[in-house]
């Protein structure tokens, strides 16, 4: 493994772990706040127990997210000094604001965890809401920085110099809204289905059914609403990418040849040498509609883009297909769940519906990982789209492969520790909160 691939792999590994922690850290406080609100309004002890149980999960993921996020910030400077030399002064504002949001989140979480029976009950609830809002703001600000890499703005690039810097324009670049919207909804989908799936499993096992039913209802509501909305944000993102990054869209769909009324591919195995896709189901005109809102519009293919600027087609295409496939599966489960709430209430107690949620537990995070693969791999070979190549930004320091192996071991250990802590927390629910 050469140092360039090792640096990219280390960054991908770090981001792949951090994105799970950050999604849960962004969303779980809202679940917690809803359960807390129900307790304050109904005085049902089960909601207090749910709130306390979830608050411990929030604390776990806040700590792990803080550690993994700190590692990522160091890696940006250590692995990509060429990038940070020029990009730091331009897109540093969202990172600075993210630090402020993180600081507020940490204070609010401390107030919430240690404020039971010490604060006014509504002020205590409000601190939990602040944890969620500040966590969500942190996520959006980091995504804004990533969006800048896909849609650089707020400076003039003249003779290799980065001049006339406008950090506000850089932060609110053309891609920030579509990426932030898509990522935020994805976080709610992934976390909602993961949490609902865990509680559905416990209901099926007959353990603390009331506790887990209340928990399942809150998580499923968030996850299912977000899953229904996600295709709308995906449509906004696709139309945005078609304009700004035609090479990425072409790689996503393995669209080798520019044509009008372009077909949307479902599945398929790209052959980059022969410039064709085998075994795909083609939906005529749908790619044109997805990209431009018109079934007859022309969609730029990879034949109109210089070969040295082509993203890795196979990886981007497979990741996009996985993301869409997982999203459609969760949307189907959501439709069934809302149908049960509306017309078929007896389904709500049916094992088959709970088993669907159990099966869907990992789908949201698989989709999130696949989506970020599309975002990052689809931008290649650029680290700043159209301006700086990734290969020109990597550190010249040798031995990065050993750093990658070390970080792989560290993150694997962290994953085991987090899983163990969560497993112990779930088991404690049966012995602790039923006695509260």
Short mmCIF file of N, CA, C and O in Angstrom, two decimals, residues 365-425:
data_model
loop_
_atom_site.label_atom_id
_atom_site.label_comp_id
_atom_site.label_asym_id
_atom_site.label_seq_id
_atom_site.Cartn_x
_atom_site.Cartn_y
_atom_site.Cartn_z
N UNK A 365 -27.66 2.99 8.50
CA UNK A 365 -26.24 3.31 8.57
C UNK A 365 -25.47 2.75 7.38
O UNK A 365 -24.45 3.33 6.97
N UNK A 366 -25.94 1.64 6.82
CA UNK A 366 -25.34 1.18 5.56
C UNK A 366 -25.55 2.24 4.48
O UNK A 366 -24.64 2.55 3.70
N UNK A 367 -26.76 2.80 4.44
CA UNK A 367 -27.06 3.85 3.45
C UNK A 367 -26.22 5.09 3.69
O UNK A 367 -25.74 5.72 2.74
N UNK A 368 -26.02 5.48 4.95
CA UNK A 368 -25.21 6.65 5.27
C UNK A 368 -23.77 6.44 4.80
O UNK A 368 -23.16 7.32 4.18
N UNK A 369 -23.21 5.27 5.10
CA UNK A 369 -21.83 4.99 4.69
C UNK A 369 -21.72 4.98 3.16
O UNK A 369 -20.76 5.52 2.59
N UNK A 370 -22.71 4.39 2.50
CA UNK A 370 -22.69 4.36 1.04
C UNK A 370 -22.83 5.76 0.46
O UNK A 370 -22.16 6.12 -0.52
N UNK A 371 -23.69 6.58 1.08
CA UNK A 371 -23.87 7.95 0.60
C UNK A 371 -22.61 8.78 0.71
O UNK A 371 -22.28 9.56 -0.20
N UNK A 372 -21.89 8.63 1.82
CA UNK A 372 -20.64 9.37 1.95
C UNK A 372 -19.57 8.85 1.00
O UNK A 372 -18.70 9.59 0.56
N UNK A 373 -19.63 7.56 0.67
CA UNK A 373 -18.73 7.02 -0.34
C UNK A 373 -19.00 7.69 -1.69
O UNK A 373 -18.07 8.07 -2.41
N UNK A 374 -20.28 7.84 -2.03
CA UNK A 374 -20.64 8.53 -3.26
C UNK A 374 -20.11 9.96 -3.24
O UNK A 374 -19.51 10.45 -4.22
N UNK A 375 -20.30 10.65 -2.13
CA UNK A 375 -19.87 12.05 -2.02
C UNK A 375 -18.37 12.20 -2.19
O UNK A 375 -17.89 13.07 -2.93
N UNK A 376 -17.61 11.35 -1.49
CA UNK A 376 -16.15 11.52 -1.47
C UNK A 376 -15.48 10.87 -2.68
O UNK A 376 -14.63 11.49 -3.32
N UNK A 377 -15.82 9.63 -2.98
CA UNK A 377 -15.18 8.96 -4.12
C UNK A 377 -15.64 9.59 -5.43
O UNK A 377 -14.86 9.74 -6.36
N UNK A 378 -16.91 10.01 -5.47
CA UNK A 378 -17.42 10.63 -6.68
C UNK A 378 -16.79 11.97 -7.00
O UNK A 378 -16.91 12.45 -8.13
N UNK A 379 -16.14 12.62 -5.99
CA UNK A 379 -15.47 13.90 -6.24
C UNK A 379 -14.06 13.70 -6.82
O UNK A 379 -13.47 14.64 -7.37
N UNK A 380 -13.52 12.52 -6.66
CA UNK A 380 -12.16 12.28 -7.11
C UNK A 380 -12.04 12.51 -8.62
O UNK A 380 -13.01 12.32 -9.36
N UNK A 381 -10.86 12.95 -9.05
CA UNK A 381 -9.56 13.04 -8.37
C UNK A 381 -9.32 14.37 -7.64
O UNK A 381 -8.18 14.73 -7.38
N UNK A 382 -10.38 15.10 -7.32
CA UNK A 382 -10.24 16.43 -6.73
C UNK A 382 -10.47 16.39 -5.23
O UNK A 382 -11.40 15.74 -4.76
N UNK A 383 -9.66 17.14 -4.49
CA UNK A 383 -9.95 17.38 -3.09
C UNK A 383 -10.70 18.71 -2.95
O UNK A 383 -11.56 18.86 -2.09
N UNK A 384 -10.36 19.68 -3.80
CA UNK A 384 -11.17 20.88 -4.00
C UNK A 384 -11.62 20.83 -5.45
O UNK A 384 -10.81 20.95 -6.37
N UNK A 385 -12.89 20.62 -5.66
CA UNK A 385 -13.39 20.27 -6.98
C UNK A 385 -12.98 21.28 -8.05
O UNK A 385 -13.27 22.47 -7.96
N UNK A 386 -12.29 20.76 -9.06
CA UNK A 386 -11.88 21.56 -10.19
C UNK A 386 -10.68 22.45 -9.94
O UNK A 386 -10.22 23.15 -10.86
N UNK A 387 -10.12 22.45 -8.73
CA UNK A 387 -9.03 23.36 -8.39
C UNK A 387 -7.78 22.64 -7.89
O UNK A 387 -6.68 22.87 -8.38
N UNK A 388 -7.93 21.75 -6.91
CA UNK A 388 -6.78 21.05 -6.35
C UNK A 388 -7.03 19.54 -6.36
O UNK A 388 -8.07 19.08 -5.89
N UNK A 389 -6.05 18.80 -6.90
CA UNK A 389 -6.17 17.36 -6.93
C UNK A 389 -5.77 16.76 -5.59
O UNK A 389 -4.89 17.29 -4.89
N UNK A 390 -6.40 15.66 -5.25
CA UNK A 390 -6.12 14.99 -3.98
C UNK A 390 -4.66 14.59 -3.87
O UNK A 390 -4.05 14.72 -2.81
N UNK A 391 -4.09 14.13 -4.97
CA UNK A 391 -2.69 13.70 -4.96
C UNK A 391 -1.74 14.85 -4.65
O UNK A 391 -0.63 14.63 -4.13
N UNK A 392 -2.13 16.08 -4.96
CA UNK A 392 -1.28 17.25 -4.71
C UNK A 392 -1.40 17.75 -3.28
O UNK A 392 -0.64 18.63 -2.87
N UNK A 393 -2.35 17.23 -2.52
CA UNK A 393 -2.59 17.73 -1.17
C UNK A 393 -2.02 16.83 -0.09
O UNK A 393 -1.89 17.24 1.07
N UNK A 394 -1.63 15.60 -0.45
CA UNK A 394 -1.21 14.62 0.55
C UNK A 394 0.16 14.97 1.13
O UNK A 394 1.00 15.59 0.47
N UNK A 395 0.39 14.57 2.37
CA UNK A 395 1.67 14.83 3.03
C UNK A 395 2.80 14.05 2.35
O UNK A 395 2.61 12.91 1.90
N UNK A 396 3.99 14.64 2.27
CA UNK A 396 5.14 13.91 1.72
C UNK A 396 5.79 12.97 2.75
O UNK A 396 6.70 12.23 2.40
N UNK A 397 5.31 13.00 3.98
CA UNK A 397 5.91 12.18 5.03
C UNK A 397 5.72 10.70 4.71
O UNK A 397 4.61 10.25 4.42
N UNK A 398 6.79 9.89 4.79
CA UNK A 398 6.66 8.46 4.51
C UNK A 398 6.08 7.69 5.70
O UNK A 398 5.96 8.22 6.80
N UNK A 399 5.72 6.45 5.46
CA UNK A 399 5.28 5.57 6.54
C UNK A 399 3.82 5.72 6.93
O UNK A 399 3.42 5.28 8.01
N UNK A 400 3.00 6.32 6.07
CA UNK A 400 1.58 6.52 6.40
C UNK A 400 0.85 5.19 6.54
O UNK A 400 -0.11 5.06 7.29
N UNK A 401 1.33 4.18 5.81
CA UNK A 401 0.67 2.87 5.89
C UNK A 401 0.67 2.33 7.32
O UNK A 401 -0.32 1.75 7.77
N UNK A 402 1.77 2.55 8.06
CA UNK A 402 1.83 2.06 9.44
C UNK A 402 0.83 2.82 10.32
O UNK A 402 0.23 2.24 11.23
N UNK A 403 0.67 4.11 10.04
CA UNK A 403 -0.32 4.90 10.77
C UNK A 403 -1.72 4.37 10.49
O UNK A 403 -2.56 4.28 11.40
N UNK A 404 -1.97 3.99 9.24
CA UNK A 404 -3.28 3.43 8.88
C UNK A 404 -3.55 2.14 9.64
O UNK A 404 -4.64 1.94 10.18
N UNK A 405 -2.56 1.26 9.73
CA UNK A 405 -2.74 0.00 10.45
C UNK A 405 -3.01 0.27 11.93
O UNK A 405 -3.86 -0.39 12.55
N UNK A 406 -2.30 1.24 12.51
CA UNK A 406 -2.49 1.58 13.92
C UNK A 406 -3.90 2.11 14.16
O UNK A 406 -4.59 1.69 15.10
N UNK A 407 -4.34 3.02 13.31
CA UNK A 407 -5.66 3.61 13.49
C UNK A 407 -6.76 2.57 13.25
O UNK A 407 -7.82 2.63 13.88
N UNK A 408 -6.52 1.63 12.36
CA UNK A 408 -7.49 0.56 12.16
C UNK A 408 -7.69 -0.23 13.44
O UNK A 408 -8.82 -0.54 13.84
N UNK A 409 -6.58 -0.54 14.11
CA UNK A 409 -6.66 -1.27 15.39
C UNK A 409 -7.37 -0.44 16.45
O UNK A 409 -8.19 -0.97 17.22
N UNK A 410 -7.06 0.86 16.51
CA UNK A 410 -7.68 1.73 17.51
C UNK A 410 -9.18 1.82 17.30
O UNK A 410 -9.98 1.68 18.24
N UNK A 411 -9.61 2.03 16.05
CA UNK A 411 -11.04 2.17 15.79
C UNK A 411 -11.77 0.84 15.97
O UNK A 411 -12.94 0.82 16.41
N UNK A 412 -11.13 -0.26 15.63
CA UNK A 412 -11.76 -1.56 15.87
C UNK A 412 -11.98 -1.77 17.37
O UNK A 412 -13.03 -2.25 17.81
N UNK A 413 -10.98 -1.38 18.16
CA UNK A 413 -11.11 -1.50 19.61
C UNK A 413 -12.22 -0.59 20.14
O UNK A 413 -13.01 -0.99 21.01
N UNK A 414 -12.26 0.63 19.62
CA UNK A 414 -13.31 1.57 20.04
C UNK A 414 -14.69 1.03 19.71
O UNK A 414 -15.61 1.15 20.51
N UNK A 415 -14.83 0.42 18.53
CA UNK A 415 -16.12 -0.15 18.14
C UNK A 415 -16.54 -1.26 19.10
O UNK A 415 -17.70 -1.33 19.52
N UNK A 416 -15.60 -2.11 19.47
CA UNK A 416 -15.90 -3.21 20.40
C UNK A 416 -16.33 -2.65 21.75
O UNK A 416 -17.30 -3.12 22.37
N UNK A 417 -15.63 -1.62 22.23
CA UNK A 417 -15.95 -1.02 23.53
C UNK A 417 -17.34 -0.39 23.52
O UNK A 417 -18.15 -0.58 24.44
N UNK A 418 -17.65 0.34 22.44
CA UNK A 418 -18.97 0.99 22.34
C UNK A 418 -20.08 -0.05 22.28
O UNK A 418 -21.11 0.08 22.95
N UNK A 419 -19.88 -1.11 21.50
CA UNK A 419 -20.90 -2.16 21.40
C UNK A 419 -21.11 -2.82 22.76
O UNK A 419 -22.24 -3.09 23.17
N UNK A 420 -20.01 -3.06 23.47
CA UNK A 420 -20.11 -3.67 24.80
C UNK A 420 -20.89 -2.77 25.75
O UNK A 420 -21.77 -3.23 26.49
N UNK A 421 -20.58 -1.47 25.74
CA UNK A 421 -21.26 -0.53 26.64
C UNK A 421 -22.75 -0.44 26.32
O UNK A 421 -23.58 -0.40 27.22
N UNK A 422 -23.07 -0.42 25.03
CA UNK A 422 -24.48 -0.35 24.64
C UNK A 422 -25.22 -1.64 25.01
O UNK A 422 -26.36 -1.61 25.47
N UNK A 423 -24.56 -2.77 24.80
CA UNK A 423 -25.17 -4.06 25.15
C UNK A 423 -25.45 -4.12 26.65
O UNK A 423 -26.53 -4.55 27.08
N UNK A 424 -24.49 -3.67 27.45
CA UNK A 424 -24.68 -3.67 28.90
C UNK A 424 -25.81 -2.73 29.30
O UNK A 424 -26.61 -3.03 30.18
N UNK A 425 -25.89 -1.58 28.60
CA UNK A 425 -26.94 -0.61 28.91
C UNK A 425 -28.32 -1.18 28.59
O UNK A 425 -29.28 -1.02 29.36
#
